[in-house]
């Protein structure tokens, strides 16, 4: 069976009050339309058609990597009109699945059920019972419970408006029949639109049975029309991810205060995550890792037994086993830490590799540096990697000890087991095993007196 999925995404989204087209607004850092695409992309033997209209160029540009055909609906004359734009790309034997680009959390299992309910004698319709059905098309059934039509809110009688079962807009139908019914749509209704929903009555007229199913939860079929609904679905999505992590052996101190905007490639066990942690992009997290509160981690690999204390910002970094980071540390891109490295408070690392057992515990900037093992960097050490035009590297060999408040002016090499005296500005290579220091000689003036306040 071949599937053609049509994703409707031509609408304007006026209530977003935005220059960004609605379907490009994001949940978990991914456009709404991207969620719908990813889900439908998991169906086998499926070709995806996306109907765009409002800000079509912006939408296709942003998502041009999709394996999908973009179909333009120049004027938005209704959902039926939108599907008509794809009509000539549908084969008679196709099962056509219709999705909305602004309904991001629909599940694959729900869609598969719809697809399995379609044949040349049946159409599958996804409905949901809502406590407040206002605004939706209502599902009208006959005395025997068979669906006979959908009536839009604006066209509904007072009695029809009391129906709680509504149309989600999502359906699956055989290609040949869909094309036939699309050809007979008209716009004689209150809104003057071509309603896709009118095909239900036509199907019933052709003795095609309407098979309804419902999603597991209402959230699956909720659309986004404004930013309040967007934030609601963001929280639903985040809660699902949080619960899934807990099911895989992660402790979350508060699943409602956790955000994962991306994927975890390798997930260890007995990971403990405190509140307000944000994981972005592609991360991997080893066993027994502890992540403190208010920390954000992006595109990074964290080894076993690593402890990240509160308030750290970590991006494109590798942290070896048993290392301890923070609190208040920043690991910028291309920071590669081997095992058992300690990075303490108010330390910034950039484009540097740090071998095992080295410690940078307080108030330092280490950039463009190759650091050996068991190095100790004193408080307030700065690698001066930039002369205002070019960047240079600092090399600090194994076992070196850098006294507090030193500046290492790159390019410079600090030899193996070298010691740098506190407060030094090092501009030349410092030999191995020696003490190097550069500071004015300390003097004391014996007869010196403090100034006294002058008489006015
Ligand atoms: C539609 C259904 C209604 C259902 C509701 C569920 C019809 C006539 N009505 O109503 O029964 O309860 O969805 O949310 O189908 N779109 C286009 N081109 C258009 C018009 C719409 O691509 O010309 C797209 C929109 O971008 C959106 C989707 O179709 O993704 C639904 O459009 P919307 O205007 O929200 O439909 P409703 O009138 O709310
Ligand atoms: Ca809508």
Tab-separated table of C-alpha atoms and ligand atoms in Angstrom:
chain	number	residue	atom	x	y	z
A	1	UNK	CA	0.000	0.000	0.000
A	2	UNK	CA	1.309	3.406	-0.959
A	3	UNK	CA	0.609	6.373	1.273
A	4	UNK	CA	0.430	10.000	0.265
A	5	UNK	CA	0.531	12.335	3.239
A	6	UNK	CA	-0.769	15.846	2.712
A	7	UNK	CA	0.253	18.335	5.360
A	8	UNK	CA	-1.817	21.534	5.317
A	9	UNK	CA	0.340	24.516	6.192
A	10	UNK	CA	-0.914	27.430	4.136
A	11	UNK	CA	-2.799	29.286	6.865
A	12	UNK	CA	-1.656	32.624	8.174
A	13	UNK	CA	-1.762	32.246	11.938
A	14	UNK	CA	-2.931	35.795	12.604
A	15	UNK	CA	-3.241	35.244	16.344
A	16	UNK	CA	0.456	34.504	16.732
A	17	UNK	CA	1.001	38.266	16.125
A	18	UNK	CA	4.267	37.431	14.383
A	19	UNK	CA	6.371	38.007	11.294
A	20	UNK	CA	7.309	34.339	11.491
A	21	UNK	CA	4.858	32.013	9.709
A	22	UNK	CA	2.923	29.977	12.247
A	23	UNK	CA	4.287	26.557	11.275
A	24	UNK	CA	7.843	27.826	11.842
A	25	UNK	CA	7.170	28.638	15.478
A	26	UNK	CA	8.947	26.087	17.603
A	27	UNK	CA	8.327	23.416	20.164
A	28	UNK	CA	11.483	22.060	21.724
A	29	UNK	CA	13.510	24.196	19.291
A	30	UNK	CA	11.956	22.510	16.265
A	31	UNK	CA	9.346	24.131	13.987
A	32	UNK	CA	5.795	22.843	14.402
A	33	UNK	CA	5.849	21.619	10.813
A	34	UNK	CA	9.093	19.760	11.512
A	35	UNK	CA	7.357	17.721	14.218
A	36	UNK	CA	4.553	16.758	11.834
A	37	UNK	CA	7.056	15.935	9.098
A	38	UNK	CA	9.235	13.789	11.382
A	39	UNK	CA	6.233	11.798	12.545
A	40	UNK	CA	4.870	11.188	9.038
A	41	UNK	CA	8.345	10.419	7.755
A	42	UNK	CA	8.304	7.291	9.909
A	43	UNK	CA	5.544	5.789	7.766
A	44	UNK	CA	6.837	3.378	5.179
A	45	UNK	CA	6.141	3.770	1.490
A	46	UNK	CA	4.965	7.300	2.030
A	47	UNK	CA	5.307	10.386	-0.107
A	48	UNK	CA	4.818	13.684	1.655
A	49	UNK	CA	3.188	16.757	0.085
A	50	UNK	CA	3.158	19.997	2.009
A	51	UNK	CA	0.650	22.682	1.053
A	52	UNK	CA	2.056	26.138	1.719
A	53	UNK	CA	0.584	29.544	1.001
A	54	UNK	CA	1.071	32.323	3.476
A	55	UNK	CA	4.800	33.208	3.499
A	56	UNK	CA	5.393	30.098	1.370
A	57	UNK	CA	8.965	31.073	0.492
A	58	UNK	CA	9.938	31.563	4.096
A	59	UNK	CA	8.544	28.153	5.048
A	60	UNK	CA	10.100	26.205	2.163
A	61	UNK	CA	13.406	27.990	2.638
A	62	UNK	CA	13.594	27.135	6.315
A	63	UNK	CA	12.736	23.476	5.731
A	64	UNK	CA	14.196	22.823	2.297
A	65	UNK	CA	15.994	19.701	3.524
A	66	UNK	CA	12.668	17.895	3.871
A	67	UNK	CA	12.134	14.962	1.536
A	68	UNK	CA	8.766	16.293	0.488
A	69	UNK	CA	7.015	17.993	-2.414
A	70	UNK	CA	6.005	21.568	-1.757
A	71	UNK	CA	2.678	22.566	-3.261
A	72	UNK	CA	1.592	26.161	-3.318
A	73	UNK	CA	-1.951	27.251	-2.522
A	74	UNK	CA	-1.856	30.835	-3.761
A	75	UNK	CA	-5.080	31.892	-2.092
A	76	UNK	CA	-6.336	30.278	1.101
A	77	UNK	CA	-9.870	29.382	0.129
A	78	UNK	CA	-10.348	26.629	2.690
A	79	UNK	CA	-9.102	23.191	3.686
A	80	UNK	CA	-10.881	21.527	0.743
A	81	UNK	CA	-9.257	23.965	-1.658
A	82	UNK	CA	-5.873	23.267	-0.048
A	83	UNK	CA	-6.190	19.511	-0.647
A	84	UNK	CA	-7.433	20.167	-4.210
A	85	UNK	CA	-3.997	21.651	-4.993
A	86	UNK	CA	-2.499	18.173	-4.586
A	87	UNK	CA	-5.263	16.313	-6.421
A	88	UNK	CA	-3.281	15.636	-9.595
A	89	UNK	CA	-0.441	14.085	-7.578
A	90	UNK	CA	-2.641	11.444	-5.982
A	91	UNK	CA	-2.887	7.952	-7.477
A	92	UNK	CA	-6.239	6.144	-7.328
A	93	UNK	CA	-4.854	3.359	-5.182
A	94	UNK	CA	-3.094	5.657	-2.689
A	95	UNK	CA	-4.156	5.882	0.889
A	96	UNK	CA	-4.211	9.610	1.478
A	97	UNK	CA	-3.474	10.852	4.973
A	98	UNK	CA	-4.357	14.450	5.795
A	99	UNK	CA	-2.477	16.213	8.578
A	100	UNK	CA	-2.203	19.804	9.786
A	101	UNK	CA	1.172	21.540	9.982
A	102	UNK	CA	0.126	23.302	13.173
A	103	UNK	CA	-0.853	20.136	15.115
A	104	UNK	CA	2.597	19.052	16.263
A	105	UNK	CA	2.128	16.305	18.844
A	106	UNK	CA	0.125	13.765	16.883
A	107	UNK	CA	1.460	10.258	17.463
A	108	UNK	CA	2.525	7.719	14.886
A	109	UNK	CA	0.374	5.006	16.493
A	110	UNK	CA	-2.735	7.170	16.133
A	111	UNK	CA	-2.024	7.765	12.468
A	112	UNK	CA	-1.292	4.091	11.777
A	113	UNK	CA	-4.667	3.181	13.198
A	114	UNK	CA	-6.336	5.604	10.776
A	115	UNK	CA	-4.420	4.199	7.827
A	116	UNK	CA	-5.418	0.665	8.731
A	117	UNK	CA	-9.073	1.683	8.767
A	118	UNK	CA	-9.108	2.808	5.123
A	119	UNK	CA	-10.283	0.811	2.141
A	120	UNK	CA	-12.510	1.494	-0.849
A	121	UNK	CA	-15.575	1.143	1.371
A	122	UNK	CA	-14.375	3.150	4.355
A	123	UNK	CA	-12.903	6.495	5.363
A	124	UNK	CA	-11.044	6.947	8.646
A	125	UNK	CA	-11.671	10.066	10.696
A	126	UNK	CA	-9.948	11.142	13.890
A	127	UNK	CA	-12.358	12.764	16.326
A	128	UNK	CA	-12.137	13.848	19.923
A	129	UNK	CA	-14.642	14.694	22.666
A	130	UNK	CA	-14.026	18.145	24.059
A	131	UNK	CA	-15.607	19.657	27.164
A	132	UNK	CA	-15.609	22.947	25.278
A	133	UNK	CA	-16.075	22.223	21.562
A	134	UNK	CA	-16.443	25.882	20.530
A	135	UNK	CA	-14.763	26.733	17.220
A	136	UNK	CA	-14.483	23.169	15.948
A	137	UNK	CA	-16.453	21.265	13.336
A	138	UNK	CA	-18.977	18.961	15.024
A	139	UNK	CA	-19.418	15.273	14.241
A	140	UNK	CA	-23.069	14.624	13.441
A	141	UNK	CA	-24.246	11.022	13.873
A	142	UNK	CA	-27.573	9.370	13.025
A	143	UNK	CA	-29.792	7.462	15.442
A	144	UNK	CA	-27.727	4.306	14.922
A	145	UNK	CA	-24.516	6.142	15.774
A	146	UNK	CA	-23.146	6.297	12.218
A	147	UNK	CA	-21.380	9.516	11.255
A	148	UNK	CA	-23.415	11.322	8.603
A	149	UNK	CA	-21.621	14.663	8.276
A	150	UNK	CA	-19.406	17.306	9.827
A	151	UNK	CA	-20.884	20.715	10.417
A	152	UNK	CA	-18.626	23.698	10.986
A	153	UNK	CA	-19.276	25.825	14.086
A	154	UNK	CA	-20.324	28.801	11.999
A	155	UNK	CA	-22.839	26.751	10.011
A	156	UNK	CA	-24.148	24.748	12.975
A	157	UNK	CA	-27.632	24.912	14.449
A	158	UNK	CA	-28.019	25.545	18.176
A	159	UNK	CA	-28.604	21.815	18.717
A	160	UNK	CA	-25.559	20.819	16.654
A	161	UNK	CA	-23.433	23.226	18.663
A	162	UNK	CA	-24.151	21.108	21.741
A	163	UNK	CA	-22.296	18.145	20.248
A	164	UNK	CA	-19.024	17.561	22.089
A	165	UNK	CA	-17.454	15.242	19.552
A	166	UNK	CA	-15.390	17.355	17.163
A	167	UNK	CA	-13.416	16.969	13.985
A	168	UNK	CA	-9.655	17.028	14.541
A	169	UNK	CA	-9.206	17.632	10.805
A	170	UNK	CA	-7.040	14.535	10.548
A	171	UNK	CA	-8.282	11.765	8.317
A	172	UNK	CA	-7.278	9.031	5.892
A	173	UNK	CA	-9.112	8.229	2.676
A	174	UNK	CA	-8.640	6.278	-0.517
A	175	UNK	CA	-7.141	8.317	-3.371
A	176	UNK	CA	-9.700	7.559	-6.049
A	177	UNK	CA	-12.624	8.533	-3.877
A	178	UNK	CA	-10.955	11.609	-2.441
A	179	UNK	CA	-10.306	12.957	-5.932
A	180	UNK	CA	-13.895	12.351	-6.934
A	181	UNK	CA	-15.281	14.148	-3.878
A	182	UNK	CA	-12.793	17.037	-4.121
A	183	UNK	CA	-14.155	17.682	-7.597
A	184	UNK	CA	-17.652	18.203	-6.201
A	185	UNK	CA	-16.833	20.649	-3.373
A	186	UNK	CA	-18.501	24.047	-3.383
A	187	UNK	CA	-18.227	27.077	-1.153
A	188	UNK	CA	-21.872	27.749	-0.406
A	189	UNK	CA	-21.511	28.058	3.354
A	190	UNK	CA	-21.343	30.859	5.880
A	191	UNK	CA	-17.576	31.339	5.438
A	192	UNK	CA	-17.595	31.046	1.632
A	193	UNK	CA	-14.800	28.448	1.876
A	194	UNK	CA	-14.220	25.077	0.274
A	195	UNK	CA	-14.559	22.796	3.268
A	196	UNK	CA	-12.688	19.499	3.196
A	197	UNK	CA	-15.176	18.351	5.796
A	198	UNK	CA	-17.935	18.276	3.171
A	199	UNK	CA	-16.459	15.070	1.767
A	200	UNK	CA	-17.851	13.210	4.772
A	201	UNK	CA	-21.444	13.703	3.657
A	202	UNK	CA	-20.450	12.767	0.081
A	203	UNK	CA	-18.797	9.588	1.331
A	204	UNK	CA	-21.913	8.621	3.243
A	205	UNK	CA	-23.934	9.271	0.057
A	206	UNK	CA	-21.618	6.835	-1.767
A	207	UNK	CA	-22.168	4.154	0.925
A	208	UNK	CA	-18.640	4.609	2.233
A	209	UNK	CA	-18.531	3.999	5.960
A	210	UNK	CA	-16.960	6.600	8.251
A	211	UNK	CA	-14.798	4.822	10.809
A	212	UNK	CA	-13.852	7.095	13.685
A	213	UNK	CA	-11.096	6.665	16.204
A	214	UNK	CA	-9.836	8.898	18.987
A	215	UNK	CA	-6.327	9.795	20.093
A	216	UNK	CA	-5.021	8.593	23.454
A	217	UNK	CA	-4.965	12.145	24.775
A	218	UNK	CA	-6.545	15.404	23.673
A	219	UNK	CA	-3.115	17.102	23.559
A	220	UNK	CA	-2.191	14.974	20.541
A	221	UNK	CA	-4.697	16.755	18.340
A	222	UNK	CA	-4.463	20.265	19.705
A	223	UNK	CA	-3.436	22.889	17.183
A	224	UNK	CA	-1.447	26.028	17.776
A	225	UNK	CA	-3.235	29.286	17.066
A	226	UNK	CA	-1.635	31.559	19.640
A	227	UNK	CA	1.380	31.632	21.927
A	228	UNK	CA	-0.549	30.409	24.930
A	229	UNK	CA	-1.405	27.203	23.083
A	230	UNK	CA	2.213	27.023	21.923
A	231	UNK	CA	3.462	27.138	25.502
A	232	UNK	CA	0.896	24.539	26.579
A	233	UNK	CA	2.104	22.077	23.947
A	234	UNK	CA	5.740	22.834	24.794
A	235	UNK	CA	5.059	21.772	28.388
A	236	UNK	CA	3.173	18.652	27.244
A	237	UNK	CA	6.105	17.717	25.026
A	238	UNK	CA	8.653	18.367	27.758
A	239	UNK	CA	6.694	16.340	30.300
A	240	UNK	CA	6.609	13.378	27.911
A	241	UNK	CA	10.370	13.530	27.446
A	242	UNK	CA	10.960	13.893	31.168
A	243	UNK	CA	8.805	10.854	31.918
A	244	UNK	CA	10.582	8.849	29.256
A	245	UNK	CA	13.972	9.697	30.795
A	246	UNK	CA	12.753	8.680	34.239
A	247	UNK	CA	11.553	5.384	32.768
A	248	UNK	CA	15.100	4.867	31.504
A	249	UNK	CA	16.668	5.296	34.933
A	250	UNK	CA	17.240	9.044	35.230
A	251	UNK	CA	16.299	10.877	38.433
A	252	UNK	CA	14.734	14.253	37.749
A	253	UNK	CA	14.270	16.323	40.893
A	254	UNK	CA	11.309	17.986	39.199
A	255	UNK	CA	10.118	16.749	35.788
A	256	UNK	CA	8.182	19.982	35.338
A	257	UNK	CA	11.370	22.007	35.583
A	258	UNK	CA	13.392	20.158	32.977
A	259	UNK	CA	13.782	20.884	29.274
A	260	UNK	CA	15.337	18.734	26.598
A	261	UNK	CA	15.472	20.482	23.260
A	262	UNK	CA	17.150	17.816	21.204
A	263	UNK	CA	18.287	14.247	21.608
A	264	UNK	CA	20.415	12.184	23.952
A	265	UNK	CA	22.571	9.827	21.917
A	266	UNK	CA	23.926	7.744	24.782
A	267	UNK	CA	22.124	7.749	28.055
A	268	UNK	CA	23.665	6.130	31.119
A	269	UNK	CA	21.944	5.001	34.288
A	270	UNK	CA	21.589	6.633	37.679
A	271	UNK	CA	21.904	10.084	36.240
A	272	UNK	CA	20.647	12.730	38.641
A	273	UNK	CA	19.379	16.032	37.290
A	274	UNK	CA	18.456	18.940	39.523
A	275	UNK	CA	15.896	21.627	38.641
A	276	UNK	CA	15.978	24.031	35.682
A	277	UNK	CA	18.424	22.059	33.595
A	278	UNK	CA	18.274	22.560	29.807
A	279	UNK	CA	19.739	19.950	27.463
A	280	UNK	CA	20.016	21.194	23.892
A	281	UNK	CA	21.086	19.633	20.609
A	282	UNK	CA	22.800	16.239	20.662
A	283	UNK	CA	24.214	15.256	24.033
A	284	UNK	CA	25.487	12.036	25.519
A	285	UNK	CA	25.515	11.438	29.256
A	286	UNK	CA	27.319	8.601	31.009
A	287	UNK	CA	26.486	6.602	34.144
A	288	UNK	CA	26.204	8.229	37.578
A	289	UNK	CA	26.415	11.746	36.210
A	290	UNK	CA	25.075	14.495	38.452
A	291	UNK	CA	23.913	17.765	36.919
A	292	UNK	CA	23.272	20.688	39.255
A	293	UNK	CA	20.479	23.258	39.096
A	294	UNK	CA	20.251	25.960	36.419
A	295	UNK	CA	22.748	24.360	34.088
A	296	UNK	CA	22.526	24.307	30.340
A	297	UNK	CA	24.339	21.751	28.224
A	298	UNK	CA	24.444	21.799	24.437
A	299	UNK	CA	25.982	19.317	21.967
A	300	UNK	CA	28.295	17.832	24.561
A	301	UNK	CA	29.548	14.437	25.680
A	302	UNK	CA	29.704	13.813	29.413
A	303	UNK	CA	31.566	10.779	30.721
A	304	UNK	CA	30.730	8.458	33.617
A	305	UNK	CA	30.789	9.795	37.180
A	306	UNK	CA	31.037	13.423	36.124
A	307	UNK	CA	29.634	15.969	38.531
A	308	UNK	CA	28.437	19.284	37.168
A	309	UNK	CA	27.565	21.699	39.942
A	310	UNK	CA	24.921	24.422	39.696
A	311	UNK	CA	24.817	27.279	37.183
A	312	UNK	CA	27.131	26.023	34.457
A	313	UNK	CA	26.911	26.745	30.710
A	314	UNK	CA	28.454	23.997	28.575
A	315	UNK	CA	28.538	23.939	24.783
A	316	UNK	CA	30.268	21.646	22.269
A	317	UNK	CA	32.450	20.232	25.008
A	318	UNK	CA	33.740	16.808	25.970
A	319	UNK	CA	34.048	16.031	29.674
A	320	UNK	CA	36.013	12.946	30.676
A	321	UNK	CA	35.086	10.459	33.386
A	322	UNK	CA	35.183	11.582	36.975
A	323	UNK	CA	35.623	15.265	36.176
A	324	UNK	CA	34.013	17.964	38.314
A	325	UNK	CA	32.735	21.194	36.790
A	326	UNK	CA	31.401	24.349	38.453
A	327	UNK	CA	29.573	25.875	40.097
A	328	UNK	CA	29.390	28.847	37.716
A	329	UNK	CA	31.729	27.454	35.073
A	330	UNK	CA	31.544	28.011	31.346
A	331	UNK	CA	32.854	25.475	28.860
A	332	UNK	CA	32.784	27.009	25.407
A	333	UNK	CA	33.037	25.137	22.087
A	334	UNK	CA	35.940	22.745	21.593
A	335	UNK	CA	36.746	22.344	25.241
A	336	UNK	CA	37.982	18.789	25.572
A	337	UNK	CA	38.609	17.602	29.121
A	338	UNK	CA	40.161	14.227	29.854
A	339	UNK	CA	39.389	12.214	33.004
A	340	UNK	CA	39.355	13.642	36.514
A	341	UNK	CA	39.731	17.260	35.493
A	342	UNK	CA	38.468	19.907	37.930
A	343	UNK	CA	37.027	23.150	36.623
A	344	UNK	CA	35.895	25.413	39.433
A	345	UNK	CA	33.872	28.584	39.855
A	346	UNK	CA	34.060	31.486	37.420
A	347	UNK	CA	36.334	29.609	35.057
A	348	UNK	CA	35.930	29.931	31.284
A	349	UNK	CA	37.487	27.403	28.910
A	350	UNK	CA	37.510	27.743	25.123
A	351	UNK	CA	39.082	25.670	22.331
A	352	UNK	CA	41.420	23.927	24.735
A	353	UNK	CA	42.351	20.381	25.569
A	354	UNK	CA	43.074	19.559	29.175
A	355	UNK	CA	44.690	16.256	30.065
A	356	UNK	CA	43.771	14.103	33.047
A	357	UNK	CA	44.026	15.239	36.618
A	358	UNK	CA	44.531	18.939	35.835
A	359	UNK	CA	42.817	21.521	38.030
A	360	UNK	CA	41.629	25.042	37.243
A	361	UNK	CA	39.654	25.803	40.324
A	362	UNK	CA	39.009	29.543	40.459
A	363	UNK	CA	38.444	32.646	38.315
A	364	UNK	CA	40.431	31.851	35.176
A	365	UNK	CA	40.297	32.107	31.398
A	366	UNK	CA	41.928	29.308	29.438
A	367	UNK	CA	41.586	29.713	25.664
A	368	UNK	CA	43.406	28.149	22.688
A	369	UNK	CA	45.453	26.050	25.070
A	370	UNK	CA	46.928	22.575	25.076
A	371	UNK	CA	47.308	21.532	28.697
A	372	UNK	CA	49.055	18.408	29.921
A	373	UNK	CA	48.111	16.217	32.856
A	374	UNK	CA	48.245	17.070	36.551
A	375	UNK	CA	48.665	20.771	35.875
A	376	UNK	CA	47.554	23.161	38.611
A	377	UNK	CA	46.312	26.554	37.496
A	378	UNK	CA	46.152	29.118	40.289
A	379	UNK	CA	43.272	31.523	40.823
A	380	UNK	CA	42.970	34.351	38.355
A	381	UNK	CA	45.191	32.899	35.631
A	382	UNK	CA	44.584	34.232	32.136
A	383	UNK	CA	45.853	32.940	28.811
A	384	UNK	CA	46.260	36.052	26.683
A	385	UNK	CA	45.422	34.391	23.391
A	386	UNK	CA	44.501	37.425	21.320
A	387	UNK	CA	46.621	40.392	20.272
A	388	UNK	CA	43.639	42.243	18.862
A	389	UNK	CA	44.115	40.754	15.412
A	390	UNK	CA	45.297	37.150	15.651
A	391	UNK	CA	44.852	34.288	18.091
A	392	UNK	CA	47.771	32.232	19.408
A	393	UNK	CA	48.120	29.019	21.372
A	394	UNK	CA	49.425	28.395	24.838
A	395	UNK	CA	51.021	25.071	25.710
A	396	UNK	CA	51.258	24.018	29.347
A	397	UNK	CA	53.076	20.742	29.807
A	398	UNK	CA	52.469	17.973	32.363
A	399	UNK	CA	52.813	18.802	36.021
A	400	UNK	CA	53.239	22.560	35.580
A	401	UNK	CA	52.129	24.831	38.428
A	402	UNK	CA	50.916	28.302	37.511
A	403	UNK	CA	50.858	30.736	40.439
A	404	UNK	CA	47.766	32.857	40.997
A	405	UNK	CA	47.071	35.976	38.968
A	406	UNK	CA	49.460	35.090	36.150
A	407	UNK	CA	49.079	36.061	32.530
A	408	UNK	CA	50.455	33.711	29.915
A	409	UNK	CA	50.923	35.735	26.724
A	410	UNK	CA	50.591	33.403	23.730
A	411	UNK	CA	52.273	32.000	21.799
A	412	UNK	CA	54.068	30.560	24.799
A	413	UNK	CA	55.042	27.199	26.237
A	414	UNK	CA	55.321	26.365	29.915
A	415	UNK	CA	57.632	23.361	30.274
A	416	UNK	CA	57.055	20.122	32.143
A	417	UNK	CA	56.892	20.547	35.926
A	418	UNK	CA	57.692	24.261	35.553
A	419	UNK	CA	56.503	26.617	38.273
A	420	UNK	CA	55.338	30.132	37.507
A	421	UNK	CA	55.503	32.575	40.390
A	422	UNK	CA	52.274	34.292	41.339
A	423	UNK	CA	51.486	37.551	39.581
A	424	UNK	CA	53.792	36.910	36.622
A	425	UNK	CA	53.287	38.109	33.084
A	426	UNK	CA	54.924	35.392	31.022
A	427	UNK	CA	55.888	36.375	27.485
A	428	UNK	CA	58.673	33.886	26.786
A	429	UNK	CA	58.782	30.101	27.010
A	430	UNK	CA	59.398	28.896	30.560
A	431	UNK	CA	61.768	25.962	30.928
A	432	UNK	CA	60.851	22.654	32.488
A	433	UNK	CA	61.450	22.068	36.208
A	434	UNK	CA	62.416	25.705	36.923
A	435	UNK	CA	60.724	28.549	38.740
A	436	UNK	CA	60.003	31.405	36.361
A	437	UNK	CA	58.614	34.663	37.592
A	438	UNK	CA	58.342	38.179	36.322
A	439	UNK	CA	57.361	40.731	38.865
A	440	UNK	CA	58.797	43.948	40.284
A	441	UNK	CA	61.020	43.344	43.322
A	442	UNK	CA	59.174	43.959	46.577
A	443	UNK	CA	60.530	46.916	48.583
A	444	UNK	CA	59.570	48.445	51.955
A	445	UNK	CA	60.288	52.091	52.875
A	446	UNK	CA	61.192	52.231	56.557
A	447	UNK	CA	60.688	55.978	57.205
A	448	UNK	CA	57.511	56.321	55.134
A	449	UNK	CA	54.473	57.984	56.709
A	450	UNK	CA	50.839	58.067	55.693
A	451	UNK	CA	49.609	61.437	54.371
A	452	UNK	CA	47.599	63.504	56.872
A	453	UNK	CA	44.472	65.517	56.083
A	454	UNK	CA	45.289	69.095	55.100
A	455	UNK	CA	43.822	72.015	57.106
A	456	UNK	CA	41.283	74.115	55.083
B	1	LIG	C1	-10.798	22.923	10.515
B	1	LIG	C2	-11.979	22.008	10.190
B	1	LIG	C3	-12.807	21.766	11.460
B	1	LIG	C4	-11.906	21.179	12.539
B	1	LIG	C5	-10.699	22.088	12.773
B	1	LIG	C6	-9.741	21.413	13.698
B	1	LIG	C7	-12.640	22.451	7.902
B	1	LIG	C8	-13.561	23.179	7.023
B	1	LIG	N1	-12.798	22.623	9.200
B	1	LIG	O1	-11.353	24.159	10.930
B	1	LIG	O2	-13.859	20.868	11.183
B	1	LIG	O3	-12.654	21.040	13.739
B	1	LIG	O4	-10.013	22.329	11.536
B	1	LIG	O5	-8.721	22.325	14.024
B	1	LIG	O6	-11.781	21.736	7.437
B	1	LIG	N2	-5.321	25.549	5.735
B	1	LIG	C9	-4.709	25.653	4.515
B	1	LIG	N3	-5.341	26.326	3.506
B	1	LIG	C10	-6.549	26.918	3.686
B	1	LIG	C11	-7.173	26.804	4.951
B	1	LIG	C12	-6.530	26.104	5.944
B	1	LIG	O7	-3.610	25.147	4.304
B	1	LIG	O8	-7.068	27.506	2.709
B	1	LIG	C13	-4.621	24.827	6.804
B	1	LIG	C14	-4.252	25.684	7.982
B	1	LIG	O9	-2.957	26.203	7.832
B	1	LIG	C15	-4.344	24.720	9.138
B	1	LIG	C16	-5.401	23.727	8.705
B	1	LIG	O10	-5.500	23.847	7.315
B	1	LIG	O11	-3.151	24.001	9.334
B	1	LIG	C17	-6.733	24.007	9.366
B	1	LIG	O12	-7.144	25.305	9.031
B	1	LIG	P1	-8.000	26.178	10.024
B	1	LIG	O13	-8.305	27.471	9.382
B	1	LIG	O14	-7.351	26.180	11.341
B	1	LIG	O15	-9.320	25.293	10.053
B	1	LIG	P2	-10.591	25.584	10.906
B	1	LIG	O16	-11.471	26.502	10.136
B	1	LIG	O17	-10.223	25.933	12.262
B	2	LIG	CA1	-7.721	25.914	13.528
